DNA sequence: CGGAACATTGACGATAATCAAAGCGAGTGG
DNA sequence: CCACTCGCTTTGATTATCGTCAATGTTCCG
């Protein structure tokens, strides 16, 4: 199976054979770690950045009151590529949410690759834009949707992102390593509340989630709750999830 | 006064004289518009992107229930530069929040500049990373801080961003064109709630805000409430704003 | 002067947080 | 193989932050 990071970049710019080889060179010597391991710690002068090959990870920040917010779920092919010359200290850390295989790419090597290959430069720029778009949608999700909508949206987003990875989704079913605590920290809610809303989705036969496997039973309804999908948005102002059974 | 966009990019990469000239060429023919005008509408095939020269603007999304979330406040020098070849439709629009001067840069021209000048390419890549960092901090802010903390954080962030622009801040005082409705849509709250929390900050002599001018009276306390500032974060787990007078 | 947009206030309601306890399930060690 | 533990999930009761609704005030502008 080919490298998901390379595949990702191929989707973001037109790469030549030489570019692909250059990237694959950067991804040699992957490492394996277990769940809940830090693979990037706050340290401004970090000289390399992690790229996820398999498994899930997350970027998060810890607040002074002990609160935690995950800012980005990292799926296979995702990288924590940041400003190569950061003045501002990075508050974010990267932690694995499942067993993971990942590579550490030295910044200097990536810089070299970017200088040498224009398509790689374009791909990385576009990667930043894509991350940006996902972050924007997270802001909207957390800022303006209620708990049920948020959760539905998250599931829709993950479903879509996973579909773009070889063999990650089959019959709308996929591995889902997040604990309810993790989901709470993604969505800005409490674990207890997550639990209750999950059950609401389950009882309405919209999803099933057991032993770290998620199956979407009713994708249209899930998307409707989430207000996902541009098609839905442009269909005019249809009503939110009124027809759902009350909890 | 020099162009704030060029200054911004100069802060993000080391530009040569030729690069600066190229960028200044891109910024010819600015346009002026009044407040609450769209300067970028949802339209996937947009051929140019806006750059703010003076005034404030915002990227936002409108939800199907009429809700609105601002995902990014755009200050002078900020651009809405997105993926040059977007497959996914853009849901975001850019609206001015005050009278604005801005330029529209054709994507093709920016592409050409990026191809021709490596430093510009680097600067734009870093610009994306910087936006990313701001968006991450917005996610944390909205996801895990209460209303008062959120507002304090927003003010701190804007103060810091404005300080980097020539003449925008003087004695911790600056133009602040946001209405309370705008602030609500930035912070994921309601206007009524914004109003009450603003008063809390005013009554504690932390800020003053009158006729679109913000003055920070007690920056340390404001930052303390917000949990801003890495210095503060690393000072150990000090207590949140307990000493504040209850509303 | 009149109107519109924006800000302020109060009363009430609802969503989500908090606290606390019990249940479940997978892996570990005796 | 069973008891035990640990992490995670589930449940109930209670609290509080924030939202909603509605009315009044204020400021700005033509």
XYZ file of C-alpha atoms (C1' of nucleotides) in Angstrom:
554
model
C 0.000 0.000 0.000
C 1.295 3.375 -0.952
C 2.141 6.166 1.416
C -0.950 8.145 2.471
C 1.027 11.370 2.845
C 2.263 11.173 -0.723
C -1.242 10.356 -1.895
C -2.576 13.342 -0.014
C -0.108 15.683 -1.662
C -0.822 14.157 -5.043
C -4.411 15.205 -4.518
C -3.298 18.766 -3.803
C -0.935 19.380 -6.706
C 0.225 17.658 -9.826
C 3.403 15.842 -8.839
C 5.959 14.362 -11.185
C 7.705 11.049 -10.648
C 10.769 12.756 -9.246
C 8.624 14.654 -6.735
C 7.005 11.443 -5.578
C 10.377 9.833 -5.118
C 11.611 12.819 -3.157
C 8.614 12.611 -0.847
C 8.891 8.894 -0.391
C 12.503 9.386 0.595
C 11.374 11.736 3.313
C 9.043 9.101 4.689
C 11.550 6.371 5.283
C 12.040 4.868 8.711
C 8.574 5.117 10.176
C 8.153 4.594 13.895
C 5.396 2.856 15.825
C 3.932 4.071 19.089
C 1.009 3.125 21.274
C -2.031 5.178 22.116
C -1.837 8.416 24.122
C 1.805 9.070 23.375
C 3.126 12.481 22.605
C 4.874 12.643 19.244
C 5.351 16.380 19.281
C 5.804 18.510 22.381
C 5.757 22.232 22.769
C 9.240 23.395 21.926
C 9.628 26.355 19.648
C 12.847 25.218 18.108
C 11.526 21.857 16.946
C 13.589 20.686 14.032
C 11.175 18.166 12.592
C 7.472 17.603 12.225
C 5.375 14.441 12.398
C 3.396 12.864 9.567
C 0.819 10.187 10.360
C 1.118 7.017 8.318
C -1.514 4.950 10.081
C -3.727 5.449 13.108
C -5.205 8.635 14.530
C -3.540 11.492 16.368
C -4.563 14.965 17.486
C -3.210 18.424 17.998
C -4.401 19.859 21.265
C -3.861 22.598 23.802
C -4.112 22.317 27.566
C -5.524 25.275 29.477
C -4.462 26.498 32.845
C -7.608 25.177 34.530
C -6.867 21.703 33.226
C -9.251 21.969 30.300
C -8.183 20.533 26.991
C -9.193 21.362 23.459
C -8.309 19.282 20.458
C -7.820 21.593 17.518
C -7.264 19.074 14.821
C -7.771 15.376 14.377
C -4.944 13.913 12.362
C -5.750 10.960 10.131
C -3.329 8.939 8.019
C -1.582 11.271 5.608
C -1.953 14.312 7.854
C 1.057 16.320 8.941
C 1.741 18.870 11.602
C 3.582 21.162 9.294
C 3.960 24.626 10.754
C 5.795 27.816 10.104
C 9.375 26.825 9.506
C 10.690 29.845 11.338
C 8.322 30.371 14.196
C 8.787 33.482 16.252
C 5.776 32.778 18.350
C 6.017 29.832 20.673
C 3.886 26.890 19.695
C 1.410 25.936 22.341
C 0.218 22.889 20.545
C 1.230 19.336 21.099
C 0.514 16.231 19.062
C -0.703 13.134 20.826
C -1.666 9.771 19.398
C -5.246 8.622 19.919
C -4.614 5.064 18.825
C -1.607 2.989 17.983
C 0.152 4.943 15.294
C 2.814 4.636 12.694
C 4.393 7.952 11.861
C 7.519 9.559 10.454
C 9.441 12.590 11.631
C 10.453 14.808 8.759
C 13.253 17.245 9.512
C 12.253 20.746 8.635
C 15.494 21.304 6.787
C 14.783 18.336 4.519
C 11.315 19.547 3.716
C 12.683 23.014 3.006
C 15.146 21.500 0.627
C 12.454 19.495 -1.116
C 10.278 22.586 -1.425
C 13.094 24.605 -2.910
C 14.021 21.867 -5.340
C 10.538 20.895 -6.477
C 7.970 23.563 -7.251
C 5.061 21.072 -7.247
C 5.913 20.067 -3.687
C 5.914 23.697 -2.711
C 2.481 24.129 -4.250
C 1.202 20.988 -2.600
C 2.360 22.134 0.822
C 0.818 25.553 0.332
C -2.444 23.932 -0.634
C -2.175 21.603 2.311
C -2.081 24.641 4.548
C -5.167 26.031 2.845
C -6.976 22.759 3.322
C -6.137 22.680 7.011
C -7.363 26.202 7.183
C -10.696 25.245 5.680
C -11.117 22.421 8.174
C -10.260 24.708 11.065
C -12.760 27.294 9.864
C -15.464 24.702 9.744
C -14.515 23.641 13.277
C -14.942 27.191 14.479
C -18.386 27.320 12.921
C -19.254 23.927 14.327
C -18.266 24.719 17.889
C -19.412 28.309 17.789
C -22.871 27.980 16.325
C -24.203 24.455 16.539
C -25.778 22.677 19.474
C -24.373 19.473 20.884
C -26.265 17.035 18.665
C -25.526 18.962 15.499
C -21.869 19.236 16.431
C -21.489 15.559 16.912
C -23.301 14.748 13.702
C -21.086 17.190 11.869
C -17.925 15.693 13.283
C -18.952 12.227 12.205
C -19.802 13.480 8.720
C -16.487 15.234 8.406
C -14.503 12.234 9.533
C -16.476 9.981 7.249
C -15.653 12.215 4.300
C -11.988 12.547 5.172
C -11.608 8.825 5.720
C -13.278 8.015 2.420
C -10.360 9.664 0.690
C -7.955 7.180 2.251
C -7.483 3.753 0.701
C -9.605 1.151 2.413
C -10.475 3.202 5.470
C -14.229 3.098 4.898
C -16.354 0.202 3.755
C -20.144 0.336 3.719
C -20.056 3.563 5.695
C -18.256 1.723 8.457
C -14.838 2.605 9.798
C -12.471 2.356 12.733
C -13.225 5.038 15.293
C -10.638 5.067 18.075
C -11.912 8.152 19.910
C -13.093 7.755 23.478
C -16.008 9.859 24.629
C -13.525 12.012 26.494
C -11.673 12.613 23.242
C -14.857 13.555 21.445
C -15.700 15.960 24.233
C -12.342 17.650 23.799
C -12.845 17.911 20.059
C -16.323 19.383 20.315
C -15.924 21.605 23.336
C -18.392 19.635 25.451
C -18.265 17.377 28.490
C -17.967 13.603 28.282
C -21.300 13.155 30.024
C -23.045 15.254 27.452
C -21.319 13.427 24.635
C -22.580 10.180 26.034
C -26.181 11.373 26.082
C -26.114 12.755 22.584
C -24.434 9.645 21.228
C -27.257 7.609 22.621
C -29.732 9.872 20.943
C -28.096 9.127 17.608
C -28.019 5.439 18.380
C -31.623 5.223 19.497
C -32.719 6.841 16.276
C -30.788 4.263 14.271
C -28.545 6.855 12.725
C -25.252 5.395 13.814
C -23.932 2.387 15.629
C -20.723 2.594 17.614
C -19.275 -0.410 19.373
C -15.772 -1.384 20.332
C -14.147 1.415 18.364
C -16.059 0.809 15.173
C -18.460 3.370 13.797
C -21.129 2.484 11.295
C -23.322 5.137 9.780
C -26.756 3.633 9.370
C -28.548 6.646 7.961
C -26.142 8.994 6.245
C -28.768 11.358 4.787
C -30.348 11.911 8.172
C -26.956 12.367 9.810
C -26.010 14.993 7.274
C -29.341 16.660 7.641
C -28.884 16.991 11.390
C -25.375 18.303 10.888
C -26.322 20.695 8.141
C -23.433 19.140 6.308
C -23.113 19.148 2.558
C -23.364 22.192 0.382
C -26.231 20.694 -1.582
C -28.263 20.746 1.563
C -27.265 24.260 2.366
C -28.287 25.589 -1.007
C -31.618 23.797 -0.941
C -33.051 26.753 0.893
C -33.709 27.119 4.565
C -35.112 23.767 5.433
C -35.864 23.077 9.038
C -33.382 21.589 11.488
C -33.832 18.169 13.012
C -37.386 18.591 14.251
C -38.453 15.109 13.286
C -35.989 13.521 15.670
C -37.418 11.762 18.656
C -36.786 13.713 21.816
C -34.270 12.158 24.157
C 2.786 55.000 4.658
C 3.851 51.693 3.251
C 1.548 48.888 2.264
C 0.514 46.752 5.263
C 0.276 43.593 3.180
C 3.862 43.953 2.022
C 4.929 44.682 5.578
C 3.130 41.600 6.768
C 4.899 39.390 4.248
C 8.211 41.012 5.072
C 7.657 39.823 8.606
C 7.092 36.274 7.376
C 10.048 35.843 5.055
C 13.126 37.693 4.007
C 12.136 39.585 0.871
C 14.494 41.225 -1.592
C 13.888 44.559 -3.240
C 12.585 42.926 -6.381
C 10.106 40.873 -4.355
C 8.810 43.982 -2.650
C 8.358 45.689 -5.967
C 6.500 42.698 -7.351
C 4.140 42.733 -4.388
C 3.560 46.452 -4.562
C 2.664 46.054 -8.190
C 0.007 43.562 -7.193
C -1.487 46.088 -4.806
C -2.115 48.882 -7.236
C -5.606 50.286 -7.720
C -7.117 49.851 -4.290
C -10.859 50.255 -3.904
C -12.880 51.837 -1.133
C -16.136 50.465 0.219
C -18.389 51.248 3.133
C -19.228 49.053 6.097
C -21.120 45.756 5.761
C -20.305 45.241 2.109
C -19.395 41.907 0.673
C -16.010 41.924 -1.009
C -15.909 38.210 -1.632
C -18.930 35.998 -2.205
C -19.205 32.272 -2.289
C -18.290 31.261 -5.830
C -15.948 28.373 -6.315
C -14.326 29.670 -9.441
C -13.291 33.014 -7.958
C -10.382 34.353 -9.934
C -9.082 36.845 -7.399
C -8.790 37.270 -3.658
C -9.107 40.370 -1.467
C -6.350 41.967 0.622
C -7.274 44.529 3.271
C -5.322 47.778 3.117
C -7.198 49.694 5.805
C -10.251 49.016 7.942
C -11.583 45.733 9.279
C -13.308 42.883 7.492
C -14.336 39.344 8.359
C -14.729 35.907 6.894
C -17.966 34.331 7.965
C -20.389 31.537 7.297
C -24.164 31.681 7.479
C -25.982 28.606 8.762
C -29.304 27.307 7.593
C -31.086 28.459 10.736
C -29.883 31.990 10.145
C -26.996 31.743 12.573
C -23.731 33.344 11.618
C -20.172 32.595 12.664
C -17.244 34.804 11.917
C -14.238 32.598 11.397
C -11.592 35.230 10.971
C -11.264 38.923 11.621
C -9.244 40.540 8.874
C -7.145 43.534 9.822
C -5.049 45.712 7.516
C -2.538 43.511 5.725
C -4.686 40.389 5.952
C -5.643 38.446 2.854
C -8.208 35.832 2.036
C -5.806 33.659 0.153
C -7.152 30.173 -0.405
C -6.360 27.090 -2.348
C -5.708 28.218 -5.884
C -7.439 25.195 -7.342
C -10.336 24.465 -5.045
C -12.291 21.327 -5.673
C -14.478 21.872 -2.685
C -16.879 24.782 -2.829
C -16.023 27.644 -0.552
C -18.734 28.430 1.910
C -17.054 31.502 3.238
C -17.723 35.068 2.350
C -15.780 38.189 3.211
C -17.662 41.199 4.510
C -16.360 44.569 5.623
C -16.972 45.567 9.235
C -15.992 49.175 8.740
C -15.167 51.386 5.814
C -12.384 49.584 4.046
C -9.747 50.062 1.445
C -8.786 46.831 -0.242
C -7.270 45.364 -3.387
C -8.322 42.365 -5.422
C -5.371 40.278 -6.466
C -6.005 37.920 -9.370
C -5.016 34.407 -8.470
C -3.102 34.040 -11.694
C -0.943 37.052 -10.849
C -0.155 35.742 -7.398
C 0.671 32.352 -8.867
C 3.060 34.021 -11.248
C 4.691 35.991 -8.446
C 5.053 32.849 -6.365
C 6.646 30.969 -9.239
C 9.012 33.809 -10.017
C 10.070 34.717 -6.470
C 10.888 31.977 -4.004
C 10.732 34.358 -1.013
C 7.164 35.288 -1.875
C 6.318 31.632 -2.045
C 7.799 31.136 1.403
C 6.011 34.177 2.774
C 2.657 32.967 1.516
C 3.250 29.518 2.927
C 4.099 31.049 6.266
C 1.093 33.291 6.031
C -1.036 30.186 5.786
C 0.648 28.753 8.868
C 0.026 31.940 10.769
C -3.651 31.917 9.874
C -3.697 28.357 10.984
C -2.301 29.273 14.369
C -4.905 31.983 14.836
C -7.695 29.636 13.842
C -6.449 27.007 16.274
C -6.476 29.511 19.073
C -10.014 30.487 18.091
C -11.102 26.883 18.369
C -9.597 26.689 21.834
C -11.139 29.999 22.799
C -14.652 29.123 21.717
C -14.431 25.497 22.727
C -13.068 25.751 26.219
C -13.410 29.225 27.682
C -16.431 30.842 29.267
C -17.927 34.048 27.938
C -15.830 36.470 29.955
C -12.595 34.677 29.214
C -13.445 34.505 25.543
C -14.028 38.191 25.271
C -10.893 39.032 27.173
C -8.940 36.733 24.910
C -10.345 38.289 21.779
C -9.382 41.744 22.948
C -5.874 40.576 23.824
C -5.464 38.942 20.452
C -6.644 41.991 18.544
C -4.461 44.233 20.637
C -1.452 42.133 19.788
C -2.244 41.897 16.096
C -2.885 45.614 15.838
C 0.344 46.469 17.602
C 2.184 44.988 14.665
C 0.574 47.494 12.309
C 2.035 50.988 11.990
C 0.198 53.463 14.162
C -2.801 51.276 14.901
C -2.294 51.251 18.684
C -1.278 54.114 20.926
C -1.297 53.854 24.708
C -3.165 50.563 24.480
C -5.954 52.363 22.697
C -7.200 51.569 19.208
C -10.117 51.812 16.811
C -12.599 49.029 17.421
C -15.337 49.009 14.779
C -17.088 45.816 15.916
C -20.694 46.055 17.027
C -21.826 43.825 19.842
C -23.586 41.691 17.262
C -20.281 41.262 15.456
C -18.510 40.275 18.640
C -21.244 37.752 19.342
C -20.688 36.184 15.941
C -16.949 36.032 16.509
C -17.218 34.434 19.919
C -20.176 32.123 19.390
C -22.361 33.933 21.916
C -25.472 36.114 21.798
C -25.399 39.910 21.628
C -27.197 40.184 24.951
C -24.587 38.097 26.652
C -21.807 40.078 25.043
C -23.323 43.229 26.397
C -23.387 41.920 29.948
C -19.844 40.640 29.899
C -18.569 43.849 28.355
C -20.070 45.732 31.236
C -18.378 43.425 33.627
C -15.035 44.331 32.101
C -15.920 47.998 32.146
C -17.120 48.037 35.721
C -13.872 46.482 36.810
C -11.906 49.199 35.022
C -10.255 46.724 32.723
C -11.329 48.276 29.456
C -13.209 51.286 28.205
C -15.137 51.138 24.952
C -16.985 54.127 23.591
C -17.888 55.186 20.087
C -15.808 52.496 18.414
C -12.657 53.136 20.407
C -11.246 50.531 22.731
C -8.832 51.418 25.489
C -7.275 48.744 27.606
C -6.965 50.130 31.110
C -5.512 47.096 32.817
C -3.667 44.900 30.362
C -2.187 42.497 32.925
C -5.577 41.774 34.429
C -7.137 41.404 30.987
C -4.494 38.897 29.998
C -4.890 37.098 33.249
C -8.603 36.659 32.716
C -7.999 35.491 29.167
C -5.196 33.145 30.055
C -3.349 34.863 27.275
C 0.397 35.014 27.015
C 2.682 32.050 27.158
C 4.570 33.546 30.083
C 1.401 33.323 32.063
C 0.754 29.810 30.937
C 4.135 28.592 31.992
C 3.983 30.290 35.365
C 2.263 27.247 36.726
C -1.379 26.671 37.313
C -2.469 29.941 38.794
C -6.108 30.416 39.508
C -8.595 31.887 37.074
C -10.288 35.232 37.629
C -11.589 34.614 41.130
C -10.763 38.083 42.334
C -13.152 39.682 39.886
C -16.244 41.266 41.314
C -19.332 39.227 40.563
C -21.688 40.751 38.008
C -37.220 65.884 13.643
C -37.600 61.236 12.713
C -35.855 56.911 11.958
C -32.691 53.156 12.067
C -29.135 50.779 14.035
C -27.144 49.719 18.122
C -26.950 49.184 23.276
C -29.072 48.134 27.634
C -32.144 45.934 30.982
C -35.218 42.440 33.076
C -37.706 38.113 33.390
C -37.723 33.557 32.150
C -36.289 29.145 29.921
C -33.214 25.631 28.070
C -28.996 23.584 27.060
C -25.089 21.958 28.850
C -21.977 21.510 33.121
C -21.186 19.449 37.458
C -21.206 15.954 40.935
C -21.458 11.428 42.205
C -22.259 6.654 41.839
C -22.730 2.429 39.500
C -22.003 -0.662 35.519
C -19.289 -2.719 31.993
C -15.306 -4.927 29.594
C -10.790 -5.947 28.486
C -6.508 -7.131 30.095
C -3.497 -8.747 34.194
C -1.835 -11.412 37.663
C -2.504 -14.819 41.095
C -9.757 -19.763 35.273
C -11.307 -16.482 38.350
C -10.769 -12.292 40.869
C -9.142 -7.742 40.361
C -8.166 -3.463 38.473
C -8.339 0.248 35.400
C -10.240 2.851 31.939
C -14.288 3.861 29.903
C -19.354 4.247 29.680
C -23.804 4.945 31.580
C -27.232 6.967 34.647
C -29.545 10.273 37.804
C -29.985 14.563 40.316
C -28.863 19.216 40.600
C -26.813 23.652 39.166
C -25.430 27.478 36.253
C -24.217 29.524 32.191
C -26.000 31.174 28.440
C -30.057 31.873 25.264
C -34.585 33.823 24.314
C -38.036 37.250 24.325
C -39.406 41.714 24.751
C -39.246 46.379 26.012
C -36.795 50.625 26.674
C -32.821 53.786 25.853
C -29.291 55.828 23.289
C -26.626 57.521 19.463
C -25.948 58.720 15.072
C -27.351 60.542 10.571
C -29.855 62.330 6.915
